[in-house]
Structures are given as structure tokens and as C-alpha cells.
Short mmCIF file of C-alpha atoms in Angstrom, two decimals:
data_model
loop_
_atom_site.label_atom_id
_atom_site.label_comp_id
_atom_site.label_asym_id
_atom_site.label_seq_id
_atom_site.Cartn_x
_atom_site.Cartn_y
_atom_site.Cartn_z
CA UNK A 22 0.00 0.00 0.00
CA UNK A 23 1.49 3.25 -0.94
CA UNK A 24 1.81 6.53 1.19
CA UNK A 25 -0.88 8.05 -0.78
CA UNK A 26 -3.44 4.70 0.29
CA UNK A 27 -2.43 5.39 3.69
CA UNK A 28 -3.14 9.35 3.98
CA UNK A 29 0.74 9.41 5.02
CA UNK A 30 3.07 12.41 4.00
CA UNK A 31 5.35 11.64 1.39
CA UNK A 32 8.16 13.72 -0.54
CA UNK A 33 9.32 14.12 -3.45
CA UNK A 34 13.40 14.93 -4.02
CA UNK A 35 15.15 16.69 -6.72
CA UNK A 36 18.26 14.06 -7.03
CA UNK A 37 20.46 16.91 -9.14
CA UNK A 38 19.74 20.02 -6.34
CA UNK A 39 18.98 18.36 -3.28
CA UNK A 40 15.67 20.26 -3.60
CA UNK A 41 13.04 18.24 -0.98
CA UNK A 42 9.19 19.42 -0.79
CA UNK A 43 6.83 17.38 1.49
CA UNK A 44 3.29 16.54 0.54
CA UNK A 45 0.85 16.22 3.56
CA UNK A 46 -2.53 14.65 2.44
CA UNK A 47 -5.76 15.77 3.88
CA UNK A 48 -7.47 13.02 5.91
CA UNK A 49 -10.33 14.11 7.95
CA UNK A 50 -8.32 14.76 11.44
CA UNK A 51 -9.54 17.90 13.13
CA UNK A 52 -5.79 19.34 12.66
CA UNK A 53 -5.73 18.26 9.00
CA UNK A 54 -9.15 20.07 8.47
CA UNK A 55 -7.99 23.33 9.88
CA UNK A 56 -4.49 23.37 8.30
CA UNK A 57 -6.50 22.73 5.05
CA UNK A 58 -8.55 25.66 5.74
CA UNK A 59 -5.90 27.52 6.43
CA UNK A 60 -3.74 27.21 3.34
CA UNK A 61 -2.18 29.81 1.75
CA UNK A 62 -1.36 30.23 -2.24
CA UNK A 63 1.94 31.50 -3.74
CA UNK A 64 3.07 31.67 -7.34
CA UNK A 65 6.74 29.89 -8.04
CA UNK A 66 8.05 30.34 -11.73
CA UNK A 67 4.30 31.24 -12.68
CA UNK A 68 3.14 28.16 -11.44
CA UNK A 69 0.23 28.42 -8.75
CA UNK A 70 0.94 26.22 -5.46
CA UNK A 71 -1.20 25.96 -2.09
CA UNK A 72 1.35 25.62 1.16
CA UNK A 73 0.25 25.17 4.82
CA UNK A 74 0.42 28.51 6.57
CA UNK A 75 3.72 28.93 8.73
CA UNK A 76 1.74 28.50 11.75
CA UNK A 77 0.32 24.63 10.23
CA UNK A 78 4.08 24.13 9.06
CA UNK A 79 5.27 24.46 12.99
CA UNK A 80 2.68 22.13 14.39
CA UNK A 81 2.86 19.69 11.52
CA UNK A 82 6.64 19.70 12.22
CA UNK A 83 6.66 18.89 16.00
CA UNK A 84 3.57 16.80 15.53
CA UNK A 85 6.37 14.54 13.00
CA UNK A 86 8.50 14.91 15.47
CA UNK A 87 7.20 13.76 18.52
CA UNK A 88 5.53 10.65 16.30
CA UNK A 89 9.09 9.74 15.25
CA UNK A 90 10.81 9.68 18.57
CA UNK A 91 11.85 13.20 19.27
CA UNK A 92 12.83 13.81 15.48
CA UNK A 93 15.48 16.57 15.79
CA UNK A 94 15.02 17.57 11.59
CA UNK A 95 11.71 18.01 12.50
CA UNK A 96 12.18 20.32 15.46
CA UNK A 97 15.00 21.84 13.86
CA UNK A 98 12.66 22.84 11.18
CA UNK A 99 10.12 24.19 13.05
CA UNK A 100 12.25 26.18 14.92
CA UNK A 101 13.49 27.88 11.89
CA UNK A 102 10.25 28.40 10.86
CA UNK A 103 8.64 30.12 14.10
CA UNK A 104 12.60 32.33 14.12
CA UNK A 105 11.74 33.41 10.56
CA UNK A 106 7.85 34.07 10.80
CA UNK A 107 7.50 35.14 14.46
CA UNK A 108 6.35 38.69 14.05
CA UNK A 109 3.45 37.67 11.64
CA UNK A 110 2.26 34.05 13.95
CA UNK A 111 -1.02 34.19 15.22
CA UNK A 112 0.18 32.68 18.65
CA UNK A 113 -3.49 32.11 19.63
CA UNK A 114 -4.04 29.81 16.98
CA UNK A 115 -0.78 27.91 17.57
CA UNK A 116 -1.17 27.74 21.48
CA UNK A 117 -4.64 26.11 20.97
CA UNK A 118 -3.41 23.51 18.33
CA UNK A 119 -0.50 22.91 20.27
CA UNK A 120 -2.83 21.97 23.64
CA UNK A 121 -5.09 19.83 21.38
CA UNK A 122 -2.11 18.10 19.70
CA UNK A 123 -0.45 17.83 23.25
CA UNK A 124 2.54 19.38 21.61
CA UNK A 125 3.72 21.29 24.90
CA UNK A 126 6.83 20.54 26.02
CA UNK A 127 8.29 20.83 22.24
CA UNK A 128 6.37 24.12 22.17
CA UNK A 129 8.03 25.52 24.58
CA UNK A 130 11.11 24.17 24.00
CA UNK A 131 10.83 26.02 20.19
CA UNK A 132 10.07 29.09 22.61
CA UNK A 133 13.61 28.50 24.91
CA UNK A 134 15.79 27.85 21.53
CA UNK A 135 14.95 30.60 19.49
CA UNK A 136 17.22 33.16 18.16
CA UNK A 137 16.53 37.10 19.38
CA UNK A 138 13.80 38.47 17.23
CA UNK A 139 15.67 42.01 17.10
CA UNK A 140 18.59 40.56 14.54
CA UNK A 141 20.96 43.45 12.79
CA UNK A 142 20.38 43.81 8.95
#
């Protein structure tokens, strides 16, 4: 049965660039719903793509992690994604996914990690 069968993320890799974009299915979790509803559309080389908001990225992330045994990629790149998008989170959101997902003690490890939000240009 492939990934797709099973709802499960798969990725696809560009083998030349290193290039690796993740593909998240929607089932018909609560979390999968909202992220869904959520998405955002951007425009790369005039082609028209719909990506999970930053705030969905984070939670997916540490939701992977914490499924695969404390996945340090995975918190890795959430972290980078809450350092680069902090100003524009909607923390409200996040802290009420992150109680329903039980995602606290990565959550606020993300919070002790991260990088000053005032960094020089």
C-alpha cells in the first residue's frame, strides 16, 4: 500500500539540487481540516501552489517529530520556521493547536531555543 493509500506524508526529491518538498494529504483529522482551511497560495516560476500557513508548518513539524521519537530535523525545522515568521504568527491559533495536539513541552522548548527576534540587517 502506498503513502498516498495510507493518507501518510510523502516527498518528493530533486536528485540533481537536493531540492526536498513534502506533501501532507488531507485526511479528515480535526488538525488536518484546519491546516486545510488555512492554506495559503503563492506563485513559483508562474506556477500556482497551495502551502500550509507557517503557523500549520510548525505544528505539523513537531507533531512529525514527537511521532518519530523526538525527530530533531523536525524540530530543527520548526524552529526555523517560528525564528523566521515570528512577528506575523497568530500565537493564539498555535497555542490552541498545540494543547489539542499535546505538543507542549516541544512548544516551549521552540520558545527557549529561538534566536533574538531584534537581529541586525
Amino acid at each position: 500500500m502506498t503513502a498516498i493509500e495510507k493518507l501518510q506524508m510523502f516527498n518528493l526529491i530533486d536528485v540533481a539540487g537536493g531540492e526536498k518538498v513534502d506533501f501532507w494529504l488531507l485526511s479528515n483529522e480535526p488538525f488536518d481540516q484546519a491546516r486545510f482551511a488555512r492554506r495559503q497560495s503563492v506563485e513559483v516560476d508562474q506556477l500556482q501552489f497551495y502551502v500550509s500557513s507557517p503557523e500549520d508548518t510548525i505544528l505539523a513539524k513537531l507533531r512529525w517529530a514527537k511521532l518519530c521519537g523526538r525527530s530533531e530535523k523536525q524540530f530543527t525545522d520548526a524552529l526555523g520556521v517560528y525564528e523566521l515568521q515570528r512577528p506575523v504568527l497568530d500565537l493564539s491559533y498555535l497555542h490552541e493547536w498545540v494543547d489539542r495536539l499535546n505538543l507542549q513541552e516541544l512548544w516551549a522548548r521552540i520558545q527557549n531555543e529561538a534566536g533574538p527576534t531584534d537581529l541586525p540587517d
